Short mmCIF file of C-alpha atoms and ligand atoms in Angstrom, two decimals:
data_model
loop_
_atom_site.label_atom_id
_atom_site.label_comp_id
_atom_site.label_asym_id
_atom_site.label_seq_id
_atom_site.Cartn_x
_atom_site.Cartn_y
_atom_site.Cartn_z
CA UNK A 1 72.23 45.58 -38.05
CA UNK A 2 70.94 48.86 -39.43
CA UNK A 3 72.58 48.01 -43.02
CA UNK A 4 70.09 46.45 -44.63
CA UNK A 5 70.38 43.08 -46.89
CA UNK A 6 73.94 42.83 -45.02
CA UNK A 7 75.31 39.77 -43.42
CA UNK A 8 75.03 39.51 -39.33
CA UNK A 9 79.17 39.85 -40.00
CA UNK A 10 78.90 42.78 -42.57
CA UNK A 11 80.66 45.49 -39.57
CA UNK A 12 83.53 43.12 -40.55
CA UNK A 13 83.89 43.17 -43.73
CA UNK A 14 84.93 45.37 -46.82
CA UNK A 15 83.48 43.44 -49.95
CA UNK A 16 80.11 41.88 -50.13
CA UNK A 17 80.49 37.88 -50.47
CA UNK A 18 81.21 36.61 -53.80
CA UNK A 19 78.14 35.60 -55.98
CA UNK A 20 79.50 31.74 -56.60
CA UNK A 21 80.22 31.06 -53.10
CA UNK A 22 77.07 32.19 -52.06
CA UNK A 23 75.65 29.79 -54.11
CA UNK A 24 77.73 27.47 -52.44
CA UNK A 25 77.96 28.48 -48.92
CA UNK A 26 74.16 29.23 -48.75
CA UNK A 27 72.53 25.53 -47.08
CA UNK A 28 69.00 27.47 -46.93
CA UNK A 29 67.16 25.67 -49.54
CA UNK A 30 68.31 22.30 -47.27
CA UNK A 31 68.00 23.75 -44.31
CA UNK A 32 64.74 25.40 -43.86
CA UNK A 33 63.33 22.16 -42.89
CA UNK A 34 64.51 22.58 -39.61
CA UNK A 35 62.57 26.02 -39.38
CA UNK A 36 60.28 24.32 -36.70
CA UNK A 37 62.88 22.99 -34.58
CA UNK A 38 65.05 26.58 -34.79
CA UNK A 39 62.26 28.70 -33.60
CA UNK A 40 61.57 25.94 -30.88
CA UNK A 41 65.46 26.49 -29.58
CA UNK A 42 65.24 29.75 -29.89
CA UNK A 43 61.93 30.32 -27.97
CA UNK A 44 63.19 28.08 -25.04
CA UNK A 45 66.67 29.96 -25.52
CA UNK A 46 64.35 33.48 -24.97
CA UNK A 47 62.91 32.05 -22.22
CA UNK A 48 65.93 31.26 -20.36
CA UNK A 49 67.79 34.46 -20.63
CA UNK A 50 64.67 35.86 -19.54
CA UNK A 51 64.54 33.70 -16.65
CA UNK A 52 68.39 34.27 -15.99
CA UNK A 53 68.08 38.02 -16.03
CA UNK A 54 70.29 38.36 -19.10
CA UNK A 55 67.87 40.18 -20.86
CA UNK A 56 64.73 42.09 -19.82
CA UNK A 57 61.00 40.72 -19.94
CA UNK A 58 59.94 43.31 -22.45
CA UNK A 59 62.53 42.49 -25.13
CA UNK A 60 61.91 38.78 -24.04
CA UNK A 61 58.33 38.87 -25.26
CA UNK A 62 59.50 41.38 -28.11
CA UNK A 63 61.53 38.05 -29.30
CA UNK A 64 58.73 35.50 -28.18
CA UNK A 65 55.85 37.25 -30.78
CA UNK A 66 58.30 37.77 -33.64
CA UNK A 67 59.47 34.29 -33.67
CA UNK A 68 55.63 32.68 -33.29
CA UNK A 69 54.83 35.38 -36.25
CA UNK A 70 57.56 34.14 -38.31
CA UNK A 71 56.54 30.25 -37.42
CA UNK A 72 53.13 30.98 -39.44
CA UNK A 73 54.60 32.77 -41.93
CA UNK A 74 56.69 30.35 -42.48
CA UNK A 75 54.01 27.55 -42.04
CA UNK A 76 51.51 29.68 -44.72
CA UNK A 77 54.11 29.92 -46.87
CA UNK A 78 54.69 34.12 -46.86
CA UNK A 79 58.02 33.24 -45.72
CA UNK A 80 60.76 34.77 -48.65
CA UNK A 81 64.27 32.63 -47.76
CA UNK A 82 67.22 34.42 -49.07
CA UNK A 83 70.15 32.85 -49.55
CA UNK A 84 72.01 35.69 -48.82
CA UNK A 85 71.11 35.08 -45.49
CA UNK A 86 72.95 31.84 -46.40
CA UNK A 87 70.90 29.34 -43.36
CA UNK A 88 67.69 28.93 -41.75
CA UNK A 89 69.46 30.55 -38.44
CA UNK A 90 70.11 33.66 -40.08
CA UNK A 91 67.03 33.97 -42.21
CA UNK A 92 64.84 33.59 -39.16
CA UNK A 93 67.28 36.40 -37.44
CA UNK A 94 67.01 38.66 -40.33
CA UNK A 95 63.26 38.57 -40.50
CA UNK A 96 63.26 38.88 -37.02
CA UNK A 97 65.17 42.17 -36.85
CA UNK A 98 62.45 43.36 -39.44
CA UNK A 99 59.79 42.59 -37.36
CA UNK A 100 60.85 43.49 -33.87
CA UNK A 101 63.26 46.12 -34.72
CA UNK A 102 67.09 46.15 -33.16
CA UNK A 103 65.59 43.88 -29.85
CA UNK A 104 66.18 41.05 -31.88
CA UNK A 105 69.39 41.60 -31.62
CA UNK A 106 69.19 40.22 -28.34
CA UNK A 107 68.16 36.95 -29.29
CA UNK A 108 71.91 35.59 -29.95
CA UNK A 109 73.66 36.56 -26.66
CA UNK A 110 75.13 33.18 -25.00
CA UNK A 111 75.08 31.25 -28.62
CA UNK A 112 76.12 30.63 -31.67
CA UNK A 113 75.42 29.12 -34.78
CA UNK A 114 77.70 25.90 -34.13
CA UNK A 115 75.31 25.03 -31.26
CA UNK A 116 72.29 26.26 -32.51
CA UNK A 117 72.73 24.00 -35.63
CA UNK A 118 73.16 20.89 -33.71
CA UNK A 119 70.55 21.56 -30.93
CA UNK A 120 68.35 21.97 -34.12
CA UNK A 121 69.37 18.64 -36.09
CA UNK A 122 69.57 16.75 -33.07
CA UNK A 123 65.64 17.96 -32.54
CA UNK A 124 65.29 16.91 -36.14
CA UNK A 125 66.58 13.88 -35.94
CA UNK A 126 65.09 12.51 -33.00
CA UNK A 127 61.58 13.65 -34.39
CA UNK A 128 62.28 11.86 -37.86
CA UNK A 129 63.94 8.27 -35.86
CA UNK A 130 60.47 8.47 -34.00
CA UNK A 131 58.81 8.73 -37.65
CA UNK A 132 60.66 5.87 -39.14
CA UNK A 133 60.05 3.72 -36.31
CA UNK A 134 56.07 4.48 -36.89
CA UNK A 135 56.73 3.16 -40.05
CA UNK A 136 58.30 -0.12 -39.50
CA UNK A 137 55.69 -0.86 -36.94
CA UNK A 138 52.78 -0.66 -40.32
CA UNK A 139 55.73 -2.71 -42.41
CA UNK A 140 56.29 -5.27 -39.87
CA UNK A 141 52.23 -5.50 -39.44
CA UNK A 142 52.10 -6.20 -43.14
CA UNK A 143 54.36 -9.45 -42.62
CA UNK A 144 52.92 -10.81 -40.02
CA UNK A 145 49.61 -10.43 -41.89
CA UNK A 146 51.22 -12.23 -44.75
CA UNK A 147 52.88 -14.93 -42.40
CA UNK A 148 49.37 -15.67 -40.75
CA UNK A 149 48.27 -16.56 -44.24
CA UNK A 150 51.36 -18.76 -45.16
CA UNK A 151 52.21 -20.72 -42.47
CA UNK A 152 51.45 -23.54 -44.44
CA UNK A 153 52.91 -22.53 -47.23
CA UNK A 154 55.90 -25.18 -47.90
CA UNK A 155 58.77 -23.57 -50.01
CA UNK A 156 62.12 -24.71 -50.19
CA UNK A 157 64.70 -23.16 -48.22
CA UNK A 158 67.54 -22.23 -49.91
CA UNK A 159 71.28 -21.44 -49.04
CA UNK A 160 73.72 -20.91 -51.79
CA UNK A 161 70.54 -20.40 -53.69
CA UNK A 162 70.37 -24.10 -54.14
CA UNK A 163 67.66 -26.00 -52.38
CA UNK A 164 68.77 -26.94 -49.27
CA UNK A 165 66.02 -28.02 -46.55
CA UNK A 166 61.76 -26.89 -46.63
CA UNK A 167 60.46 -24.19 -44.78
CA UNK A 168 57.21 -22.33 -44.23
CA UNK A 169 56.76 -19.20 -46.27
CA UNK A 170 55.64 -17.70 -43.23
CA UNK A 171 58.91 -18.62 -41.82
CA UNK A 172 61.10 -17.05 -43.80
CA UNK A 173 58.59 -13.75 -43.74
CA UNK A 174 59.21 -13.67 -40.21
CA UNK A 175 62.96 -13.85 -40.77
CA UNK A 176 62.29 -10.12 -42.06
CA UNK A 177 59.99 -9.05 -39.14
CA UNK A 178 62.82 -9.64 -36.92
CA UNK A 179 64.93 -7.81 -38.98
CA UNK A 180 62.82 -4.90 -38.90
CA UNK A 181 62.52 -5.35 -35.06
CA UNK A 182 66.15 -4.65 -35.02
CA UNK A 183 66.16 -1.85 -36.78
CA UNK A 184 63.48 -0.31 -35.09
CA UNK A 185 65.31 -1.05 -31.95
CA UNK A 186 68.92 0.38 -33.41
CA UNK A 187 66.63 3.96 -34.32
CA UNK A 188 65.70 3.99 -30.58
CA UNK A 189 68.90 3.10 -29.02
CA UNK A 190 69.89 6.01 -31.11
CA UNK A 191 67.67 8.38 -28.96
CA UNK A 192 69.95 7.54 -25.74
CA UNK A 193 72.91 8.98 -27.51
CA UNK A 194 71.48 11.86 -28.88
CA UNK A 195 69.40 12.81 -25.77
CA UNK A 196 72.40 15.35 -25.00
CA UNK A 197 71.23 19.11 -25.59
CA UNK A 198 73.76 21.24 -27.26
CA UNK A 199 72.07 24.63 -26.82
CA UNK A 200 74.75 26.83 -24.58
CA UNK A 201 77.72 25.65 -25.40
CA UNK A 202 78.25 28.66 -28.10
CA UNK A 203 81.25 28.10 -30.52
CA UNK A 204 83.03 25.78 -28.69
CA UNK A 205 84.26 27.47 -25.63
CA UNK A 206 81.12 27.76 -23.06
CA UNK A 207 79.92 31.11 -21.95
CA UNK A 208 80.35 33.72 -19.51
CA UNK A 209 76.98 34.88 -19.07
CA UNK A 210 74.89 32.81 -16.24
CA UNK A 211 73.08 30.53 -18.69
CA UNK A 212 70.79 27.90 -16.97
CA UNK A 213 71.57 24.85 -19.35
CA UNK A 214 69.69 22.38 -17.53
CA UNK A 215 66.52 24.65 -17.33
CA UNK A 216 67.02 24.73 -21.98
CA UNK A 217 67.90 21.08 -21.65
CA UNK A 218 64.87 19.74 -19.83
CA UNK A 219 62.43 22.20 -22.10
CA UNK A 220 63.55 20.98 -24.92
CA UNK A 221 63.06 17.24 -23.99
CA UNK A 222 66.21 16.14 -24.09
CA UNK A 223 68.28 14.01 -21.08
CA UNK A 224 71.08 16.59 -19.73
CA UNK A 225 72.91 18.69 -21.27
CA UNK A 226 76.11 18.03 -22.57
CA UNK A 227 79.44 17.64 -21.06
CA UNK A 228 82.15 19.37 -23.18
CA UNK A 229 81.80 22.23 -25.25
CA UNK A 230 84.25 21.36 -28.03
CA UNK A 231 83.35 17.97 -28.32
CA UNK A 232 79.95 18.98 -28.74
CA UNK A 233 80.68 21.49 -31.62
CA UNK A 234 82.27 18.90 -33.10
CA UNK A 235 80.67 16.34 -32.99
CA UNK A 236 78.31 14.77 -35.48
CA UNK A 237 78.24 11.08 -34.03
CA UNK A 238 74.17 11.24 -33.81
CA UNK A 239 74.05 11.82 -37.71
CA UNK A 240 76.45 8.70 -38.59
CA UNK A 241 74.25 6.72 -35.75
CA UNK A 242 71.20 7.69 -37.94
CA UNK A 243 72.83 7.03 -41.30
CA UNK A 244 74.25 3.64 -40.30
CA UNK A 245 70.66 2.79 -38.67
CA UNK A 246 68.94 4.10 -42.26
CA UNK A 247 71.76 2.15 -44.37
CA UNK A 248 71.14 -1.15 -42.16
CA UNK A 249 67.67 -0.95 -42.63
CA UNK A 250 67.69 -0.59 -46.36
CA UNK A 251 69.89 -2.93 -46.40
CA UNK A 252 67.28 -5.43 -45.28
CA UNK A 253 64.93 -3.82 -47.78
CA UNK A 254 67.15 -4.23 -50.75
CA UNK A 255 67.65 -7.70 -49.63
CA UNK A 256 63.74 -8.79 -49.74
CA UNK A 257 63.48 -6.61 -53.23
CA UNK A 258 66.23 -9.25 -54.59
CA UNK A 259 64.42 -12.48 -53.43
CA UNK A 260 61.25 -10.81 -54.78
CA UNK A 261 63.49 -10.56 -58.11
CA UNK A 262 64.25 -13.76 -58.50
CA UNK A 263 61.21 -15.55 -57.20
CA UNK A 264 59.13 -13.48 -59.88
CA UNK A 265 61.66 -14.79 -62.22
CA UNK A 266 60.78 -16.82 -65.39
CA UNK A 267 63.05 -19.20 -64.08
CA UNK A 268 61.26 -19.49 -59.67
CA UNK A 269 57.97 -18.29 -60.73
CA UNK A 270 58.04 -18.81 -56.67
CA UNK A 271 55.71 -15.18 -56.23
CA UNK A 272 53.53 -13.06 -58.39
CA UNK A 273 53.05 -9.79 -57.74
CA UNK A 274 49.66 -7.72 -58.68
CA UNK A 275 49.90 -5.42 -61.67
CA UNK A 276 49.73 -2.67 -59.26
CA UNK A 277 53.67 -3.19 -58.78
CA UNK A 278 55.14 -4.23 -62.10
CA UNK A 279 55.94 -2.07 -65.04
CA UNK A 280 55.57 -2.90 -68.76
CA UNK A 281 58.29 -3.02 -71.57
CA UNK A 282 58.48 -0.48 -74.50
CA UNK A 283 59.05 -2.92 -77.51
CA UNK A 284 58.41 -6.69 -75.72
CA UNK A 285 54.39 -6.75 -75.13
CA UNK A 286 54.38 -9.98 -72.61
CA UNK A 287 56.89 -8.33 -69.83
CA UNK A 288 55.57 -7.18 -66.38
CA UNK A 289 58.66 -6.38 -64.83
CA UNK A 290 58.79 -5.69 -61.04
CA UNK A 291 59.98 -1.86 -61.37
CA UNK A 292 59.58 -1.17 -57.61
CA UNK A 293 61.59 -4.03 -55.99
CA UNK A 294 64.74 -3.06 -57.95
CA UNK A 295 63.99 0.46 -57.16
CA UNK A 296 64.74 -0.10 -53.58
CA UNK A 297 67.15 -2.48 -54.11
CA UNK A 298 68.99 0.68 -55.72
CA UNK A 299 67.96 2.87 -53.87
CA UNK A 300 69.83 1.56 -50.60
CA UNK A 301 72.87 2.77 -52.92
CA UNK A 302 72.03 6.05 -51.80
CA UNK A 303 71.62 5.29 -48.17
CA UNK A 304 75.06 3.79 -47.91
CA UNK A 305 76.00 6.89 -49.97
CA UNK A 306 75.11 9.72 -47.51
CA UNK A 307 76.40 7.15 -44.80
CA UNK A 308 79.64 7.07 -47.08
CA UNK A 309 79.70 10.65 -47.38
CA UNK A 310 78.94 11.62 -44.03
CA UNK A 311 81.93 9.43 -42.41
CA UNK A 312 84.48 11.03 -45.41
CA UNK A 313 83.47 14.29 -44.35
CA UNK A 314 84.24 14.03 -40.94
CA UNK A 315 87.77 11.79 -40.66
CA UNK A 316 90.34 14.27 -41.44
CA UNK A 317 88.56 17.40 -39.06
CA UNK A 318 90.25 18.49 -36.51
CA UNK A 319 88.16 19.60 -33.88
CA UNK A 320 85.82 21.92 -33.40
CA UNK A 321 83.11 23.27 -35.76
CA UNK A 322 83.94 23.50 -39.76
CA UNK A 323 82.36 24.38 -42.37
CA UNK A 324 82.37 20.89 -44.08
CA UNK A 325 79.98 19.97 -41.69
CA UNK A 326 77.53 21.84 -43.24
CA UNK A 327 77.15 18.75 -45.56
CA UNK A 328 75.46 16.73 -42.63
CA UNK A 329 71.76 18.01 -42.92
CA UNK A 330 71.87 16.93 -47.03
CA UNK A 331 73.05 13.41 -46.75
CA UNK A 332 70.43 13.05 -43.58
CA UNK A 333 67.58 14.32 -44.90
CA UNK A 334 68.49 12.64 -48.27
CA UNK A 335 68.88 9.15 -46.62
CA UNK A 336 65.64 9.57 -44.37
CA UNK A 337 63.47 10.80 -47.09
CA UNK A 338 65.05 7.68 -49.43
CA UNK A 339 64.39 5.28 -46.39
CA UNK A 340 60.79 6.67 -46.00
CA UNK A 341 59.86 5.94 -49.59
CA UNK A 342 61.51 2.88 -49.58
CA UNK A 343 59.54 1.30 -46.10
CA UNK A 344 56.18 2.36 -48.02
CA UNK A 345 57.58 0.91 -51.53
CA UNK A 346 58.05 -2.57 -49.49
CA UNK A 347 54.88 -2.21 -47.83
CA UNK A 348 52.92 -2.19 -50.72
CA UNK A 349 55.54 -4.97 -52.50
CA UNK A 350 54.12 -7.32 -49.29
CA UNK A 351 50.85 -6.69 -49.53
CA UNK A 352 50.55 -6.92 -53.30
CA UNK A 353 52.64 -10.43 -53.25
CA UNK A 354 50.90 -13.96 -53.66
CA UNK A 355 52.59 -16.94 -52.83
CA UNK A 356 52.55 -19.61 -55.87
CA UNK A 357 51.76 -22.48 -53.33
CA UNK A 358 52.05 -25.34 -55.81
CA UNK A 359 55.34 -24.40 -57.74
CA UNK A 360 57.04 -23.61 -53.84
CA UNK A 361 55.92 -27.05 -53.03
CA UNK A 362 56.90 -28.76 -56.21
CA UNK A 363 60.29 -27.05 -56.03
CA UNK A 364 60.29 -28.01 -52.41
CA UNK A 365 60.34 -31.22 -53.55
CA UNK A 366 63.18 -31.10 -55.76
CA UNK A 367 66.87 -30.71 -54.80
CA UNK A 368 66.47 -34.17 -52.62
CA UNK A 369 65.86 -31.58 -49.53
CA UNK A 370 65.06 -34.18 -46.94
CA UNK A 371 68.23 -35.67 -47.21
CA UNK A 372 69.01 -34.50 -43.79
CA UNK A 373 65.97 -35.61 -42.70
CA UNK A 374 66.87 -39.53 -43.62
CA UNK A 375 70.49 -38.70 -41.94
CA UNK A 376 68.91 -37.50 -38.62
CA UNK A 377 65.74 -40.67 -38.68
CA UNK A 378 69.00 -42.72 -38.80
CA UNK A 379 70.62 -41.16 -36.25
CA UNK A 380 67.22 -41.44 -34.07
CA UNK A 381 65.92 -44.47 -34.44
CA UNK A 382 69.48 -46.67 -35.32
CA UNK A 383 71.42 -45.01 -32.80
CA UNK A 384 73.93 -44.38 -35.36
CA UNK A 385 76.57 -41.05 -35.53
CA UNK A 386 75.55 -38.50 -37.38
CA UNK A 387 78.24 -38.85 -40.00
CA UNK A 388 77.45 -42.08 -40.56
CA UNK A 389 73.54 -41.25 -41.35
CA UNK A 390 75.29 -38.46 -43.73
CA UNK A 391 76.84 -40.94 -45.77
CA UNK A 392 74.01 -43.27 -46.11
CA UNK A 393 72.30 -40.35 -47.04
CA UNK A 394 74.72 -39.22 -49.43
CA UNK A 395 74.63 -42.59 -50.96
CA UNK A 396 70.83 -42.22 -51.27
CA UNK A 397 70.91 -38.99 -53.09
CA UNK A 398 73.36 -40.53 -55.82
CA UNK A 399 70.92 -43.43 -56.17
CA UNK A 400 67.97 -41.25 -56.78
CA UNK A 401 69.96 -38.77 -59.29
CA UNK A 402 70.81 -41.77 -61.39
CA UNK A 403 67.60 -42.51 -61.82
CA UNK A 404 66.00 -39.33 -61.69
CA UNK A 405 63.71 -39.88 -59.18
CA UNK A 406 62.51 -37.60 -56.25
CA UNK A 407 64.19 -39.23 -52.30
CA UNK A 408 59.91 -39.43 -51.93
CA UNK A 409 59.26 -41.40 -55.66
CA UNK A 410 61.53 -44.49 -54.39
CA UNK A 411 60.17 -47.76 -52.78
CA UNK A 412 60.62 -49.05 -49.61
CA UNK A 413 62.30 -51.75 -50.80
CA UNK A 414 65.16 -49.44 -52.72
CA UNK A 415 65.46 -47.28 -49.20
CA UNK A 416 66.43 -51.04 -47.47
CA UNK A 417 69.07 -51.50 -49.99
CA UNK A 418 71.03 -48.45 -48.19
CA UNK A 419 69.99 -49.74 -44.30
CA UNK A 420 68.82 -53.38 -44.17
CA UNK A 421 67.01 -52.77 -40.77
CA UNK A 422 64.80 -49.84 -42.18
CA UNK A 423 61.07 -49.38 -40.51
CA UNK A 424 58.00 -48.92 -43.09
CA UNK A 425 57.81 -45.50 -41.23
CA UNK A 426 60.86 -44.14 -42.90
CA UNK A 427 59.11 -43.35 -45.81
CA UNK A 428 57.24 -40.46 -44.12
CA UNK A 429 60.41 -38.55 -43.52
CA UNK A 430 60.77 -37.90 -47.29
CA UNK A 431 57.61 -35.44 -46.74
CA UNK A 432 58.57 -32.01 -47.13
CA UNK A 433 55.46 -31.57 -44.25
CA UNK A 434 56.69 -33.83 -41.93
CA UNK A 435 60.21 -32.66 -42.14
CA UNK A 436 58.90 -28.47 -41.51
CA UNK A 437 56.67 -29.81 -38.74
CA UNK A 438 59.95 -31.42 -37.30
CA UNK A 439 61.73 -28.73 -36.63
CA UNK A 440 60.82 -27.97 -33.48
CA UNK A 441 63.92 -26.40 -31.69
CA UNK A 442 63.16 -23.00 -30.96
CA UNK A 443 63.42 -20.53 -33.13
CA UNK A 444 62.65 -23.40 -35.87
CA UNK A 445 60.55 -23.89 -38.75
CA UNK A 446 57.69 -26.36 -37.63
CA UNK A 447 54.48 -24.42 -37.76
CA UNK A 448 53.67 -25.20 -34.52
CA UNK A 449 56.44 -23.01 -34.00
CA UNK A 450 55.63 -20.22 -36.22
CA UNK A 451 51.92 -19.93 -34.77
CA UNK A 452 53.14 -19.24 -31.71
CA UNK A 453 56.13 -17.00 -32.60
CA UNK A 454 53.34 -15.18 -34.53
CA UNK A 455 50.80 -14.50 -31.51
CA UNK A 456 54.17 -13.32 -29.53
CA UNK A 457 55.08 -10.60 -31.82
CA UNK A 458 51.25 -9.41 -32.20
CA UNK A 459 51.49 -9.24 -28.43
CA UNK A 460 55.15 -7.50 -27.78
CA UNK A 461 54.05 -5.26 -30.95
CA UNK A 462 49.74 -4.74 -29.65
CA UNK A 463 48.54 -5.17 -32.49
N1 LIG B 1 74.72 26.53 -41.50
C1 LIG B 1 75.77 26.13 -40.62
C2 LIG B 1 75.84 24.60 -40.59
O1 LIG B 1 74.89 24.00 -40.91
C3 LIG B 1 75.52 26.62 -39.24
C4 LIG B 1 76.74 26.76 -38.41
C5 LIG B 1 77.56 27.88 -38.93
N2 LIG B 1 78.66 28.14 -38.08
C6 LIG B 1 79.73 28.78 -38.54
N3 LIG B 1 80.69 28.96 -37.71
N4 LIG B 1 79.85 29.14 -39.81
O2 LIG B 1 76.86 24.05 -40.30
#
């Protein structure tokens, strides 16, 4: 490597690359992020051919103080990343060799790029699922915070977005706090897969030197190492496990942002959310529109995007490394830093949202949604079947859409017209209260219910 500002494989070669395709080729200004995690490999790396006897102690430690130097020149920014160079593996060589002189050329025996790369990503990747994880623990916090103050909040629930029976606000907040628990749980089931070090396989064959793989394995804090060489060159599983875990999650985002859509609506008026998360209109002075929610609702575009991407790129490869796969670390670190954004955009959306208590309990009143309450107080108390009650019931609801009244604005005396042997306490079960406070099957909407499934979380989650 004497030739200066030539490729590791310029001995090779005749012409120097072409200009567009190392425009192309070069993933540095991606891949530098992972400058931490390739000096970490590589120390370790050092460190076991040191211990193995593959290389002497002197040019060892020769290695060990050019790659800390280049960590904090990296870290203080006098780090210049040439694209030339055309990846953070080989930029990080390169500097090396002008550092240290030709004992960094040491650094590479027993590995290559293909498992370098992954060892680094998977590094990466574990790091950044711990970091997302962190941050669904502060979201989920904000929504139980919010639940606390709602549980008797009375909305109605809907499905088909028609009214269909009441719930607590706090209820259907903790709908999304499970949500989030499962995704915080699919990011750390994650870890189990990925816990497989790479580092030693080389390009896809093994290698002949004595390499100590568990002793690389166990440094860098992973499980074991792996099993097969080729299938770990090849394989890119852990980033699809990440992408599907990021695209689930905003998923879940994107589908609070669209309830938060329509609630605000003209139309629900269900939430208001503080000026601090709505935008303004150009030309009509009386909008506040609420920017952020359909921000994140688009924004999980992307997520399934890279997901999209990611699974395209790898179908038709045969096995082992390509150079399509070079694609991974963009579509990753695009869908984590989108996810990131999008966990704090949501946290602020909860914590800047106010309940309009009297319009969800108006509208909770409308849509007759204790019809199924009357069905299931006739099942109870006349020993009737159930589908029997429902067409009572039915029969009720016509009655009170005639006449456009509410099932609680009709008389006692109109109820007996439907069910002769009717008791005076029937008229309770058209209380949108009584019929939350009902629901007592676990799981279930009463708030005796939600009080406790509240203190459980705060105690699985500390907090
Ligand atoms: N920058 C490459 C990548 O991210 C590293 C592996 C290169 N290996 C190779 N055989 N060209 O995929």
């Amino acid at each position: 490597m004497k030739n200066k500002n030539k490729t590791v494989w310029g001995a090779r070669f005749n012409n120097p690359t072409s200009k567009i395709f190392e425009k192309i080729g070069s993933s540095i200004d991606i891949d530098k992020r992972l400058f931490k995690e390739d000096i970490f490999g590589s120390i370790i790396h050092t460190k076991m051919l040191v211990k193995q006897k593959i290389i002497n102690k002197n040019i060892g430690n020769k290695i060990l103080f050019g790659l800390k130097k280049i960590k904090t020149e990296i870290q203080n920014n006098n780090f210049i990343f040439k694209k030339k160079y055309e990846d953070i593996h080989l930029n990080i060589e390169n500097r090396l060799f002008e550092i240290i002189g030709e004992s960094a050329g040491y650094l590479h025996i027993a590995r290559s790029r293909n498992d370098q790369v992954i060892t680094d990503f998977k590094l990466w990747i574990k790091k950044s699922s711990f970091e997302i994880v962190r941050n669904l623990n502060i979201l989920i916090k904000s929504f139980l915070k919010k639940s606390e103050l709602n549980v008797n909040t009375i909305m109605p629930g809907f499905t088909h977005l028609k009214n269909a029976q009441p719930i607590s606000f706090a209820h259907y907040l903790l709908a999304y706090v499970e949500m989030f628990k499962r995704d915080k749980n699919r990011f750390l089931n994650n870890i189990n897969y990925i816990d497989e070090c790479p580092l030693g396989v080389g390009a896809l064959a093994g290698t002949s030197y004595k390499i100590d793989r568990n002793f690389t394995s166990k440094k860098l804090g992973f499980k074991k190492p792996t099993n097969n060489s080729i299938d770990t060159v090849s394989d890119r599983d852990f980033a699809l496990d990440f992408l599907s875990s990021a695209s689930i999650c905003a998923m879940h985002i994107s589908r609070f942002a669209e309830e938060l859509i329509i609630w605000n609506s003209d139309v629900f008026k269900l939430v208001t959310l503080n000026d601090k998360m709505l935008t303004g209109s150009s030309i009509m002075p009386q909008k506040k529109n609420p920017d952020p929610a359909e921000l994140i609702r688009g924004r999980a575009g992307k997520n399934f995007g890279s997901l999209q991407a990611m699974l395209t790129t790898m179908k038709g490869l045969p096995l082992s490394y390509y150079k399509d796969m070079q694609e991974d670390k963009d579509l990753v670190f695009n869908s984590y830093d989108t996810l990131l954004e999008s966990l704090a955009i949501t946290n602020e959306l909860v914590k800047n949202l106010k309940a309009n208590k009297e319009r969800m309990l108006s509208l909770a009143n409308e849509g007759y949604t204790t019809a199924t309450d009357f069905a299931d107080y006739l099942v109870r108390e006349n020993k009737i079947s159930f589908r029997d009650a429902y067409k009572i019931s039915a029969k009720l609801v016509n009655y009170a859409e005639k006449r456009g009244k509410k099932l609680n604005e009709l008389n006692f005396n109109e109820l007996k017209k439907f069910r002769s042997n009717l008791n005076k306490n029937v008229m309770k079960v058209f209380s949108v209260n009584n019929s939350v406070d009902l629901k007592i099957s676990f799981g279930g909407t009463s708030r005796k219910n939600i009080k406790k499934m509240i203190s459980k979380i705060k105690k699985e989650l500390k907090v």
